[in-house]
Coordinates of C-alpha atoms in Angstrom, one line a residue:
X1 CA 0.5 -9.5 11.5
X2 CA 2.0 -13.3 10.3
X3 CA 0.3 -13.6 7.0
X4 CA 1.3 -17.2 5.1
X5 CA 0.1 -15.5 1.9
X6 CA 0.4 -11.9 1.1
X7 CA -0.4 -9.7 -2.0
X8 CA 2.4 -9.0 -4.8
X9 CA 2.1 -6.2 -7.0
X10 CA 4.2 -6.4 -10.3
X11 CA 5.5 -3.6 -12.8
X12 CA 5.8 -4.0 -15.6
X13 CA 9.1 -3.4 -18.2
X14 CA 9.0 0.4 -18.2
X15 CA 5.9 1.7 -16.2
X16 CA 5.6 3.0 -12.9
X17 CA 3.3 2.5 -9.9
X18 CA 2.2 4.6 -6.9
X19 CA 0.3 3.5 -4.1
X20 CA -1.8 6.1 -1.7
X21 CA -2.3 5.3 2.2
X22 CA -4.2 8.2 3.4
X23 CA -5.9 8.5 7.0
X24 CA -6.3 5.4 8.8
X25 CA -5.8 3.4 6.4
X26 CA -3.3 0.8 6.6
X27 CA -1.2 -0.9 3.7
X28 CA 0.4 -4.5 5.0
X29 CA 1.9 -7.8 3.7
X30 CA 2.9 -6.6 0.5
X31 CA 5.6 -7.3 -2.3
X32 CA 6.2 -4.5 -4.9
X33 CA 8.5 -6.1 -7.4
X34 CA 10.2 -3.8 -9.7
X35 CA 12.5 -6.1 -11.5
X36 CA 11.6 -5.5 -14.6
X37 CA 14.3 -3.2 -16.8
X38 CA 12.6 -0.1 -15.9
X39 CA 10.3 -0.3 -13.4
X40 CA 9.6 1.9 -10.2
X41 CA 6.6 2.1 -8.0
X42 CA 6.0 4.6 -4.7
X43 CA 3.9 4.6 -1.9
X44 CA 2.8 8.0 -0.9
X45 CA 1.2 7.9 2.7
X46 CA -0.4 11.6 3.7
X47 CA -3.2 12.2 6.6
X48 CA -3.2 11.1 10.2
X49 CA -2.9 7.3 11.4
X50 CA -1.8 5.7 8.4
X51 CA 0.4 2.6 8.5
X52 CA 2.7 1.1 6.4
X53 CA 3.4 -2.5 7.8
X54 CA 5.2 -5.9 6.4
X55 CA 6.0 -4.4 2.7
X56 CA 8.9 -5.1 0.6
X57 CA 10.8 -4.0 -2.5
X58 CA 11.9 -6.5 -4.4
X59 CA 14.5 -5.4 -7.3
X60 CA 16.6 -2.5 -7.7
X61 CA 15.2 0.4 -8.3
X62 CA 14.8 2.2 -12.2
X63 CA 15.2 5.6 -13.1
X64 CA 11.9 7.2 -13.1
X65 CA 10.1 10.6 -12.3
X66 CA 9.7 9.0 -8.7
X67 CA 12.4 10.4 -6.5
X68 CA 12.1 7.8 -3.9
X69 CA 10.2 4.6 -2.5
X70 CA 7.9 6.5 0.3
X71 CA 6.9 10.4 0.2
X72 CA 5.2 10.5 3.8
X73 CA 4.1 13.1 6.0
X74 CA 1.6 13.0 9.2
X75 CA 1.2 10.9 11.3
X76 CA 2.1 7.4 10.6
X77 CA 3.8 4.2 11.1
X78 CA 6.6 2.0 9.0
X79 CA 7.0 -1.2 10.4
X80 CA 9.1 -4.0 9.3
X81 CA 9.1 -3.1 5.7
X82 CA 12.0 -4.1 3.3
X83 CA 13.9 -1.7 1.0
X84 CA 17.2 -3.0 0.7
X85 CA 18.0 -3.4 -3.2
X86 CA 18.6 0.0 -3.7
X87 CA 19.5 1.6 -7.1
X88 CA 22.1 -0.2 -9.0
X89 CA 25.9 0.0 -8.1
X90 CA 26.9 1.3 -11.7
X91 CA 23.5 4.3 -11.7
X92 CA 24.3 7.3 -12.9
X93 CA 21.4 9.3 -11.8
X94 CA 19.8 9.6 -7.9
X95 CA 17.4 8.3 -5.8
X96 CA 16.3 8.4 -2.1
X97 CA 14.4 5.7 0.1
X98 CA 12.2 7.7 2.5
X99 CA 11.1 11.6 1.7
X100 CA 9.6 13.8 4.1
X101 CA 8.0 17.4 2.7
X102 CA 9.7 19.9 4.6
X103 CA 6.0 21.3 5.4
X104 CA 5.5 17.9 7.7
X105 CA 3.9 18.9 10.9
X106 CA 3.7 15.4 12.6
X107 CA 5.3 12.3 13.8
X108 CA 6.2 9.4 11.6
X109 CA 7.9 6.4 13.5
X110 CA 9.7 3.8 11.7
X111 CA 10.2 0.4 13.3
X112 CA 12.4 -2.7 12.3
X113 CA 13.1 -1.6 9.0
X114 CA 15.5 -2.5 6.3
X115 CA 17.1 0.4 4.3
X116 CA 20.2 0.1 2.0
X117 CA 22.1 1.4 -1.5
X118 CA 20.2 4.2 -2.0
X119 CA 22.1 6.8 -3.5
X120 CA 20.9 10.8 -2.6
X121 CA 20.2 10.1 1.0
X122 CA 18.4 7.3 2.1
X123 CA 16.3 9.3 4.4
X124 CA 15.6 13.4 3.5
X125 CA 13.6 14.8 6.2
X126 CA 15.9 17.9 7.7
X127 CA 13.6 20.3 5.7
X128 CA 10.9 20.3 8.6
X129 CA 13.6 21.8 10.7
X130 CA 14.4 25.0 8.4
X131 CA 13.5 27.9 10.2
X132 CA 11.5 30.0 7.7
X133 CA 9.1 27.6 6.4
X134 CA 9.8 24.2 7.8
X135 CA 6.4 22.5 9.3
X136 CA 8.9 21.2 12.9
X137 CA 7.6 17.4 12.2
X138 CA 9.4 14.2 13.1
X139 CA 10.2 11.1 11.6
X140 CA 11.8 8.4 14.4
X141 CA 13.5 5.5 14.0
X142 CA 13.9 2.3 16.1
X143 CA 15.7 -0.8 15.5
X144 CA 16.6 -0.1 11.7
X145 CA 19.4 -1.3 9.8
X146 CA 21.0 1.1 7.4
X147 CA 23.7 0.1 5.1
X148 CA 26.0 1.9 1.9
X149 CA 23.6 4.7 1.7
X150 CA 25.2 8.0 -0.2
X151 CA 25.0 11.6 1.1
X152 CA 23.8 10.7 4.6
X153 CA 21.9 7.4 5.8
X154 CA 19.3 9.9 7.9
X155 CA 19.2 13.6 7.3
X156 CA 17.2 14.5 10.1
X157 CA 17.4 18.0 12.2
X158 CA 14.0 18.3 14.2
X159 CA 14.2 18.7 18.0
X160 CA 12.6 15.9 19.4
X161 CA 13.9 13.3 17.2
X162 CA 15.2 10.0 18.1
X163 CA 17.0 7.2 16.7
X164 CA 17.5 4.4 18.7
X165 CA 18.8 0.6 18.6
X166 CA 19.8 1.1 15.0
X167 CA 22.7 0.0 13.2
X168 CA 24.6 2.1 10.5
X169 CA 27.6 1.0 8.4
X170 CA 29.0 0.8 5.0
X171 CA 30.4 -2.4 3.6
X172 CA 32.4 -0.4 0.7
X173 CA 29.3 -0.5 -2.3
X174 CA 28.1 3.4 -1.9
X175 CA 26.2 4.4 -5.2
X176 CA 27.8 7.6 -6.4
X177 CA 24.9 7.9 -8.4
X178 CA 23.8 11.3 -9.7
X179 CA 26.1 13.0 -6.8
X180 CA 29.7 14.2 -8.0
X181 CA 31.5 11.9 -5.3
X182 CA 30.7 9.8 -2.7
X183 CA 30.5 11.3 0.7
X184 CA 28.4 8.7 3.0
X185 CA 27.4 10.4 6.3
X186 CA 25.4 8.4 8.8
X187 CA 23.6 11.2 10.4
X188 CA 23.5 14.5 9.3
X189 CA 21.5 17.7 10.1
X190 CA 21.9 20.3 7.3
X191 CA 19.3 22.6 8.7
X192 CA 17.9 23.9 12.3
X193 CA 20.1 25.6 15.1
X194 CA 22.2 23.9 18.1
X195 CA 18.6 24.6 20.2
X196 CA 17.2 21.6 18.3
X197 CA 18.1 18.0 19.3
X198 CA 18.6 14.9 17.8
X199 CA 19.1 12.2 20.2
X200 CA 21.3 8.9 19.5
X201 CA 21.0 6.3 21.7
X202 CA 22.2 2.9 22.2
X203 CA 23.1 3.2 18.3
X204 CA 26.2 0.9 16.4
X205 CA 27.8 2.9 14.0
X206 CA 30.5 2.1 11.8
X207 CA 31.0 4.4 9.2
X208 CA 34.4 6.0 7.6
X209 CA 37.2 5.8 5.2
X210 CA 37.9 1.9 6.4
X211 CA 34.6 0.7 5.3
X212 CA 33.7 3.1 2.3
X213 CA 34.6 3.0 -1.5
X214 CA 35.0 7.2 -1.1
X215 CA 34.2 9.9 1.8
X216 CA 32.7 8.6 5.2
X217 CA 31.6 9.5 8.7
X218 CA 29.7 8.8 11.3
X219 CA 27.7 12.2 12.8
X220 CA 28.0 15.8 10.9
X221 CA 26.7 19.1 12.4
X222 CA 28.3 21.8 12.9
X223 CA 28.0 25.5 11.4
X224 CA 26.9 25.8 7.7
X225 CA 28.3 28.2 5.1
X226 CA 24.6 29.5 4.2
X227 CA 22.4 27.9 7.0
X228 CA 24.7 28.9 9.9
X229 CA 24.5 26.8 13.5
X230 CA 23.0 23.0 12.7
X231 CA 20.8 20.9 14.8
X232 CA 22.8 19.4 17.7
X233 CA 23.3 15.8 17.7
X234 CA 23.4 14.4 21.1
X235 CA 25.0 10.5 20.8
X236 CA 24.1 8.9 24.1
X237 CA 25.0 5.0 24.7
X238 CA 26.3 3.8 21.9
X239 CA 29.8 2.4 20.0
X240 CA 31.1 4.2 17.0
X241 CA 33.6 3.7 15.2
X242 CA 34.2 6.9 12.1
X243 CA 35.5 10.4 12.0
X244 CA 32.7 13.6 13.4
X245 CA 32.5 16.8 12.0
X246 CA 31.2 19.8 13.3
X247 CA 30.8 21.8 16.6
X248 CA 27.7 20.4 17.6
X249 CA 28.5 16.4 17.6
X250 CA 28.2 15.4 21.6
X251 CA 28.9 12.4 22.8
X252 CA 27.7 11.0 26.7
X253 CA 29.1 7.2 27.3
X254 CA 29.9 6.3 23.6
X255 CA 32.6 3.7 23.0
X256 CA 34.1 3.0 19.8
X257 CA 33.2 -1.1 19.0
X258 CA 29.8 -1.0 17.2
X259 CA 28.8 -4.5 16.5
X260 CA 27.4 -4.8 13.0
X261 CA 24.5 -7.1 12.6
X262 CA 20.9 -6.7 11.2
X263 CA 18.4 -6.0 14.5
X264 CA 16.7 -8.8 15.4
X265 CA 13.1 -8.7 13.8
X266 CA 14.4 -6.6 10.8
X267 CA 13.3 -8.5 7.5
X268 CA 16.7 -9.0 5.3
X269 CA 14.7 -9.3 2.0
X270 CA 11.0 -8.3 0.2
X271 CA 9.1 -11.9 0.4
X272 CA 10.3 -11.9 4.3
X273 CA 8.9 -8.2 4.9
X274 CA 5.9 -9.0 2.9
X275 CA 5.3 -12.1 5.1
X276 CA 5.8 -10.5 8.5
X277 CA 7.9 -13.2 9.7
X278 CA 10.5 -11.1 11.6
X279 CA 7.4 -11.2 14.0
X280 CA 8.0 -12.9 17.3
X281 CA 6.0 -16.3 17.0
X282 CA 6.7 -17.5 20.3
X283 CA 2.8 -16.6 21.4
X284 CA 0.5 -19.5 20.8
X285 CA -1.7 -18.9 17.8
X286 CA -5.5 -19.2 18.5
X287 CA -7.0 -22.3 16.9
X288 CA -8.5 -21.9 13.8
X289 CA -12.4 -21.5 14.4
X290 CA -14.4 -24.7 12.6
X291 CA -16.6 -22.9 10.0
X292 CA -19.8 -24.4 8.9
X293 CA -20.0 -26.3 5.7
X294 CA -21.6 -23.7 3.7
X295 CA -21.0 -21.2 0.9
X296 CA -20.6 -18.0 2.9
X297 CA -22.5 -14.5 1.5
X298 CA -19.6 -12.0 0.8
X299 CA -20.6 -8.6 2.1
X300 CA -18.5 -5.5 1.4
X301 CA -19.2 -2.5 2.9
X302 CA -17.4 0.2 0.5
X303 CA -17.1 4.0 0.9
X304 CA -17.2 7.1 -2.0
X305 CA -14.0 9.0 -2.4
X306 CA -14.8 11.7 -1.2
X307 CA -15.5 10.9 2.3
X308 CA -12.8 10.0 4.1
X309 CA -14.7 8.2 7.6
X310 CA -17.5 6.2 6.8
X311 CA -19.3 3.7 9.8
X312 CA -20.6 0.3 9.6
X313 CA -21.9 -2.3 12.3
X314 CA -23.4 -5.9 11.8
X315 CA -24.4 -8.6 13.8
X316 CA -24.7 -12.5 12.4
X317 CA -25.7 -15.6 13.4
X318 CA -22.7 -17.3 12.5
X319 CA -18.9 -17.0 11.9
X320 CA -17.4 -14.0 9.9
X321 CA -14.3 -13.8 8.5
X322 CA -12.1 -10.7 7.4
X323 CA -10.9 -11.5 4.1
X324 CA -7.5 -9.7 3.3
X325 CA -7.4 -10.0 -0.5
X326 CA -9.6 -8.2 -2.0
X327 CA -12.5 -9.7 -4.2
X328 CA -12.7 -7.2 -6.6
X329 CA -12.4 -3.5 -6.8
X330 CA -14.5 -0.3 -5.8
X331 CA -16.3 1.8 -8.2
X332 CA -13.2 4.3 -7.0
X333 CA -10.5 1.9 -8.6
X334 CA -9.4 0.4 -5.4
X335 CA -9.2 -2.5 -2.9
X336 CA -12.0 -3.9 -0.9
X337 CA -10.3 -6.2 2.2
X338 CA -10.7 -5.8 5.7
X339 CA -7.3 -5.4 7.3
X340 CA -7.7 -3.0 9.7
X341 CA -9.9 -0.5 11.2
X342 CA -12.6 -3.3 12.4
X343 CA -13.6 -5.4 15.3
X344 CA -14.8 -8.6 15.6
X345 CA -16.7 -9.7 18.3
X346 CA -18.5 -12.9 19.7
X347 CA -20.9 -12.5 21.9
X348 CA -22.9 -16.4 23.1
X349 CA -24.0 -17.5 19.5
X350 CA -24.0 -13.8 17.6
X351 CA -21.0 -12.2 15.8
X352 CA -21.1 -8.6 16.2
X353 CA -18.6 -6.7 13.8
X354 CA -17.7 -2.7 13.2
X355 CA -15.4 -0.4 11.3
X356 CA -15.0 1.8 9.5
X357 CA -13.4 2.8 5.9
X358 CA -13.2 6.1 3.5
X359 CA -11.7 7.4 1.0
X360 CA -13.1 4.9 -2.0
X361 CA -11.9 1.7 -0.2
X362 CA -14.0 -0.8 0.9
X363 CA -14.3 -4.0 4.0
X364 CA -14.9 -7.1 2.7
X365 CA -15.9 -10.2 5.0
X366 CA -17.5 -13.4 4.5
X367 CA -20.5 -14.4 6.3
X368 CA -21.0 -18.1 7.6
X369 CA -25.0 -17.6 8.1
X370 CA -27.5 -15.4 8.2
X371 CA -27.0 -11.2 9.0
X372 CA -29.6 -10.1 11.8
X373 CA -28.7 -6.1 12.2
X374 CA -27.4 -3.8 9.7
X375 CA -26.7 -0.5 10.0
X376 CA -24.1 2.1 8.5
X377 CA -23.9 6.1 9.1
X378 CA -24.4 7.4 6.2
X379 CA -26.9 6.9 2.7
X380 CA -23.8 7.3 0.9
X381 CA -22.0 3.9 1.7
X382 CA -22.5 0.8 -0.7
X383 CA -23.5 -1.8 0.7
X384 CA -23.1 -5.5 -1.5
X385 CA -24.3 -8.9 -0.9
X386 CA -23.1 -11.4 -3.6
X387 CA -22.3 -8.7 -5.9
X388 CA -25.4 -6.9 -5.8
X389 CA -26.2 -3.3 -4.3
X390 CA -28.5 -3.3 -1.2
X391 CA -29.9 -1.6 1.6
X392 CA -29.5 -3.0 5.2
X393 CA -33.2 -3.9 5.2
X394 CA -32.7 -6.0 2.5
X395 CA -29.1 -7.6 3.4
X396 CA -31.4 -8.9 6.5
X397 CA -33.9 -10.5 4.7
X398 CA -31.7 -12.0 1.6
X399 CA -29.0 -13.4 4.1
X400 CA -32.3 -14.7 6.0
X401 CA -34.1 -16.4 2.9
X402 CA -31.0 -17.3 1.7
X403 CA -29.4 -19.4 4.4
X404 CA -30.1 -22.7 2.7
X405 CA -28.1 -25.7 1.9
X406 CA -25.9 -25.7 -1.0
X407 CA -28.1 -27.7 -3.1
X408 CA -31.4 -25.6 -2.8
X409 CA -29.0 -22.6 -3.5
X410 CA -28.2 -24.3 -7.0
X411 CA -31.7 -24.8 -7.6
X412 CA -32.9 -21.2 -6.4
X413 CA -29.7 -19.5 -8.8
X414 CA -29.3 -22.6 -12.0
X415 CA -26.7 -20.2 -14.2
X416 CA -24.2 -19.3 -11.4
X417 CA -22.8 -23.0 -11.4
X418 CA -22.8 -22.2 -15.5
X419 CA -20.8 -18.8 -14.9
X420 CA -18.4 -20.4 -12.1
X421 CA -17.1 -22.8 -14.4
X422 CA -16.7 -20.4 -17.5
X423 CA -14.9 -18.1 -15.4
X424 CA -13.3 -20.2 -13.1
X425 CA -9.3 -18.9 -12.5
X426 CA -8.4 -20.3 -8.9
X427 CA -9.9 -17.2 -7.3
X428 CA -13.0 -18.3 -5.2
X429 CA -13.8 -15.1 -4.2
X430 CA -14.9 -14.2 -8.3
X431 CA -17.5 -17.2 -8.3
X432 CA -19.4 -15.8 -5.1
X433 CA -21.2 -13.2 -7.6
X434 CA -24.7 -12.5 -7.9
X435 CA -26.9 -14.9 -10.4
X436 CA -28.2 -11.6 -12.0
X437 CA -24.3 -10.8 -13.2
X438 CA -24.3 -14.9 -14.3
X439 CA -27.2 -14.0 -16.8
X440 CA -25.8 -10.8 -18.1
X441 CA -22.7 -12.5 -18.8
X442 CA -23.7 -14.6 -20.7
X443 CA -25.8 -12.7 -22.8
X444 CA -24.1 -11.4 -26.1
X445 CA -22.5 -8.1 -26.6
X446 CA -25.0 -7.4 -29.3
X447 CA -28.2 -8.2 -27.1
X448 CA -27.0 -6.5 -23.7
X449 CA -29.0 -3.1 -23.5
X450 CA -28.4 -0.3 -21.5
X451 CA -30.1 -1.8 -18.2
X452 CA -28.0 -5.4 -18.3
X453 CA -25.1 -3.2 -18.4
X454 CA -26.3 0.0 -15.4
X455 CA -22.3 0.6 -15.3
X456 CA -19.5 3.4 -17.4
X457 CA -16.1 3.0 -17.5
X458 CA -13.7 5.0 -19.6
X459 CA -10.0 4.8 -20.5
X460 CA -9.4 8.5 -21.6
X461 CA -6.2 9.2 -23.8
X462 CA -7.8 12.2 -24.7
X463 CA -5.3 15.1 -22.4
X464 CA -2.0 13.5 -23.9
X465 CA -1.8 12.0 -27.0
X466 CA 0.3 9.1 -25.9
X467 CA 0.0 5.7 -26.9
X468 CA -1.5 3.5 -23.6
X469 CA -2.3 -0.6 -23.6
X470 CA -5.1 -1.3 -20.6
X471 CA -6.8 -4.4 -19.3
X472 CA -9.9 -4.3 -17.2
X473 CA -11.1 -7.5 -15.7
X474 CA -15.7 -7.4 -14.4
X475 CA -17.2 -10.1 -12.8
X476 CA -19.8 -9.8 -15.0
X477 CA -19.9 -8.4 -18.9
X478 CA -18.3 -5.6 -20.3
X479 CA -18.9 -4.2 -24.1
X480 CA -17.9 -1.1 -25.9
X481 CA -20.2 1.9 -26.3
X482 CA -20.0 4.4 -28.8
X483 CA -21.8 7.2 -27.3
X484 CA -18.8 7.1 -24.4
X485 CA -16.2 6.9 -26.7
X486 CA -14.1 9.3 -29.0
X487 CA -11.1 10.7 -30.4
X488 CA -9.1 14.0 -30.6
X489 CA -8.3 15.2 -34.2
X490 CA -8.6 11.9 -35.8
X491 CA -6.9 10.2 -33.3
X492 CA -3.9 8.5 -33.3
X493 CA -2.9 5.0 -35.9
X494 CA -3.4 2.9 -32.5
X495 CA -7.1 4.7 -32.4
X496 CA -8.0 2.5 -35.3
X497 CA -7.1 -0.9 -33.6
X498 CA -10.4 -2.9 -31.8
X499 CA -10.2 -3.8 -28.6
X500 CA -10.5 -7.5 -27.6
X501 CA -12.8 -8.8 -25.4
X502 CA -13.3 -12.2 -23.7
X503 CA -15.1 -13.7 -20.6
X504 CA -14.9 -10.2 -18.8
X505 CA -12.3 -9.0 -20.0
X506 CA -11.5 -6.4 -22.7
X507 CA -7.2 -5.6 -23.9
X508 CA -6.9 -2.4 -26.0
X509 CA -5.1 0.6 -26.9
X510 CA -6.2 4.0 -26.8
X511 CA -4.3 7.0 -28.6
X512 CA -5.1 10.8 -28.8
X513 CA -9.5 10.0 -27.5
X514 CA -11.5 7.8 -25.1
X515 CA -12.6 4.0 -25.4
X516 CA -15.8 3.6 -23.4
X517 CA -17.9 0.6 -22.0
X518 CA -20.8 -0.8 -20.5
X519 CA -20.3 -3.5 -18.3
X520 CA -22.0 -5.4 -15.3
X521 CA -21.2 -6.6 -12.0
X522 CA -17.8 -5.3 -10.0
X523 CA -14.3 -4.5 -11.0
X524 CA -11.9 -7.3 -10.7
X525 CA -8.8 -5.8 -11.7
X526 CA -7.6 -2.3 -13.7
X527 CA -3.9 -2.4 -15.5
X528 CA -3.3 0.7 -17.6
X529 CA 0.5 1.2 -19.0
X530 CA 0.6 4.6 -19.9
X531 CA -1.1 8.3 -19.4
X532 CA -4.5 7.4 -19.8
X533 CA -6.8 8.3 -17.3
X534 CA -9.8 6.1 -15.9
X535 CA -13.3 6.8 -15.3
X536 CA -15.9 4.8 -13.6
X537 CA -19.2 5.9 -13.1
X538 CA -21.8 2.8 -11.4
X539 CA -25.6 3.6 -11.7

C-alpha cells in the first residue's frame, strides 16, 4: 500500500512504547521515532494473520527493559519495514531486532526488509528448533538486507526454513555491545540436529575478517559442546565470500563474488518504509472517485476487547471512503481506521461494504449519503454515527433524515459550527462530532452532571507509587470526579498538584492513588509517561 501520508508515533525523552498486532489485524505505514535520549518502543505481534507492513524505526535504539524491536510468533507477515539504526556504535549493553518465543508453532515470513547494527543477534529464532520444548515454527526471509549485526545476522535452526534473495555483509561497524567480543555470524543454528534444514538460496554473502572490526563468518553449524549435532545449513545458488564452520555447512553451486547492494524494493530509511514507496508504481493508479459536495456522516463500527472477530455489513447510497487515521480512539484505548480486513463494493448506484474487526479496535469510514442496510453479528459491537451510539435501525433513519445540504444541517445542529471553531486543530475528522457533545462542551465543569458526562476514565497510580504525567484529549468535555478518585497512604507530594484542563483536554500528575473523570463524547488521544494504569468505562 502507497500511502502519501502515514502515521508517526513519537517517544518521548525516557519512556517506552509497545504496540500489539494480534489476529488479523494489520499494523501499516507507520514511523516509530525513538530519537529522543532514551526512548524505545516494541511491537509485539501474537495470533494468526497478523501483518506488519510499511513501518519504520527512526533513531537508534535506547537501553530499555525491551529486548528488541518485534517479539512475534504465529502466523504473520513483515513486509517492507525499516529497522536499520540499530543501537549505537559506542552501547555497552545488548539488543536484538526480531525475537521469536521458542514456543512458536507457526510461520512468520519477512519480505523486503531492512535490518542493521543491532548488537545480540539481529534475528533470535533457533529456540523453536530445541528438541525438548521448542514449538518447530518458522520465520522466512526473502529479499532482506542485513548489515553489521553482532552474534549472528539470523539465528534460525527449524527444518523448513528458507532464506532467499537476501543480502548479508558487514561494512566494519559491529556493536560489541553487551557481548564480551565481537563475533558477527551471518547464519547460525545453535540448536536442532543435521535432520533439520535450513535452506540458502540465491543468497550474497560477504561476511569475514576483511569486512569486520572483530570475528566474522559467513554459515556456522556444526556439533555443539552442550547441544550436540546442529541444524544443517544447505547453501544452494549463491556467492559467498567468508570463512564456514562446522560439519554441517553444504554448499550446491555457490561461488564466491556476492554482490553487495540493498534488494531492490527494500526501504533504506524509516519515512521511506513508513511511506511504502519501495512499492513498484509502474501499475496505473485508479482515478480518484469525484465525491459529492457534502459533509460525509463518519460511521465507526468498533469492537469490545474481549472478542477477537466481530462482523459488520452496510450498504449506501453514495461513495464511502476508508479513512486510515483514526478519528479518535475506542473505549479500549485504541485506534479506529479501516485498513484492512474490509471490502468495498459498487454495485449500479449502491456501495455495499463488509469487515470485520476485534480485539477493541474499531473501522472507521466516511459516508458520502445516506446508509440503507445495517447489520452487524453481534449486540456487543458499537456502532457511531457522528459521535453518537446507535443501533442499525437508527443509523438508517438518521443517515436518511439527515442527508441534507450543508446549510439546513447548520440550521438543524446551530452549536456544532460554535464547537468546530473552538476546537478547531487541522484535524477534520474531530469537527464531524455529534451536536449533543457541542452542547456538553460547552457547558461548565461546575454545571455538567452526571448524565452530560455518561463516561469514566481513570489514570490509576495506585499499584506503584511512581510519579506519572498523562494527557487525555475528548471530543467533548472532560471534568474531574471525586467519587473516582483517591490516594494510597496520603499519597505522594505530586498527589497535591491540580490537574489542568482546557477545551477537552486535562494534563496532570498522579502519584501513590487514582485521578478520575467524567467526560463526554470519544477519545481523541491518551499519553501517559510512566506506570500508571488507564481505565475507561463508557455508559
Amino acid at each position: 500500500m502507497l500511502a502519501d501520508d502515514y502515521r508517526t508515533i513519537t517517544v518521548d525523552s525516557g519512556a517506552t512504547r509497545v504496540i500489539r498486532v494480534n489476529s488479523d489485524e494489520t499494523l501499516e505505514n507507520l514511523l516509530v521515532d525513538i530519537s529522543a535520549d532514551g526512548a524505545d518502543a516494541r511491537i509485539v505481534a501474537q495470533g494468526n494473520n497478523w501483518t506488519i507492513r510499511n513501518v519504520g524505526f527512526h533513531g537508534v535504539a535506547s537501553q530499555s527493559s525491551l529486548s528488541n524491536c518485534i517479539a512475534a510468533s504465529g502466523t504473520g507477515t513483515i513486509e517492507r519495514c525499516y529497522f536499520g539504526d540499530g543501537i549505537p556504535l559506542d552501547a555497552s549493553w545488548s539488543k536484538g531486532c526480531i525475537g521469536v518465543s521458542h514456543t512458536h508453532s507457526g510461520e512468520i515470513n519477512v519480505h523486503d526488509t531492512y535490518i542493521s547494527g543491532w548488537e545480540d543477534n539481529a534475528v533470535y529464532a533457533a529456540g523453536a528448533a530445541r528438541d525438548t520444548d521448542g514449538g518447530g515454527g518458522t520465520i522466512n526471509f526473502y529479499n532482506c538486507y542485513f548489515r553489521d549485526n553482532n552474534i549472528s545476522h539470523l539465528r534460525v535452526a527449524t527444518d523448513g526454513t528458507v532464506i532467499e534473495d537476501c543480502v548479508f555483509h558487514n561494512d566494519s561497524e559491529v556493536r560489541q555491545g553487551g557481548s564480551s567480543a565481537i563475533n558477527s555470524r551471518g547464519i547460525y543454528t545453535g540448536y536442532g540436529d543435521p535432520s533439520q534444514t535450513v535452506t540458502v538460496r540465491n543468497c550474497d554473502v560477504d561476511i569475514g575478517s576483511h569486512n569486520t572490526n572483530g570475528a566474522g563468518s559467513a554459515f556456522v553449524s556444526g556439533t555443539h559442546d552442550i547441544q550436540g549435532p546442529l541444524t544443517t545449513i544447505r547453501v544452494q545458488d549463491s556467492e559467498v565470500r567468508g570463512e564456514t564452520h562446522g560439519e554441517y555447512v553444504e554448499y550446491d553451486n555457490v561461488g564466491s563474488d556476492p554482490t553487495i547492494r540493498v534488494p531492490e524494493g527494500v526501504p533504506t530509511d524509516a519515512e521511506t518504509a513508513a511511506t511504502g514507496r519501495p512499492e513498484d508504481t509502474t501499475e496505473e493508479e485508479e482515478p480518484a472517485e469525484n465525491l459529492p459536495e457534502m459533509e460525509p456522516h463518519l460511521l465507526t463500527f468498533i469492537s469490545t476487547d474481549d472478542d477477537d472477530r466481530m462482523e459488520y455489513q452496510f450498504m449506501a447510497d453514495g461513495p464511502v471512503e476508508a479513512l486510515t487515521e483514526s478519528p479518535y480512539m475506542s473505549p479500549s484505548g485504541n485506534d479506529i481506521r479501516a485498513t484492512s480486513n474490509f471490502q468495498i463494493d459498487q454495485e449500479d448506484d449502491d456501495y455495499v461494504i463488509q469487515g470485520h474487526t476485534g480485539n477493541g479496535y474499531g473501522d472507521a469510514f466516511e459516508v458520502y449519503g445516506s446508509v440503507t442496510e445495517a447489520t452487524v453479528d453481534s449486540d456487543e459491537m458499537i456502532i457511531e454515527l457522528d459521535g453518537d451510539r446507535i443501533n442499525e435501525a437508527e443509523l438508517v433513519k438518521r443517515t436518511g433524515d439527515q442527508n441534507v445540504s450543508e446549510s439546513e444541517d447548520d440550521d438543524e445542529r446551530e452549536s456544532t459550527t460554535e464547537r468546530s471553531a473552538d476546537t478547531d486543530d487541522g484535524n477534520e475528522n474531530i469537527t464531524s462530532d455529534s451536536g449533543d457533545d457541542t452542547e456538553q462542551r460547552s457547558s461548565t465543569s461546575t454545571g455538567a452532571n452526571e448524565g452530560d458526562l455518561p463516561n469514566d476514565l481513570i489514570i490509576d497510580g495506585s499499584d506503584n507509587g511512581t510519579v506519572s504525567q498523562y494527557e487525555v484529549s475528548v471530543s467533548g468535555e472532560i471534568v474531574p470526579d471525586e467519587e473516582l478518585s483517591s490516594v494510597v497512604n496520603q499519597g505522594l507530594a505530586w498527589d497535591t498538584l491540580p490537574s489542568t484542563i482546557s477545551d477537552g483536554t486535562v494534563v496532570g500528575v498522579v502519584g501513590h492513588g487514582k485521578d478520575g473523570y467524567r467526560y463526554s463524547g470519544n477519545i481523541i488521544s491518551v499519553e501517559i509517561r510512566g506506570d500508571a494504569g488507564l481505565d475507561i468505562e463508557r455508559s
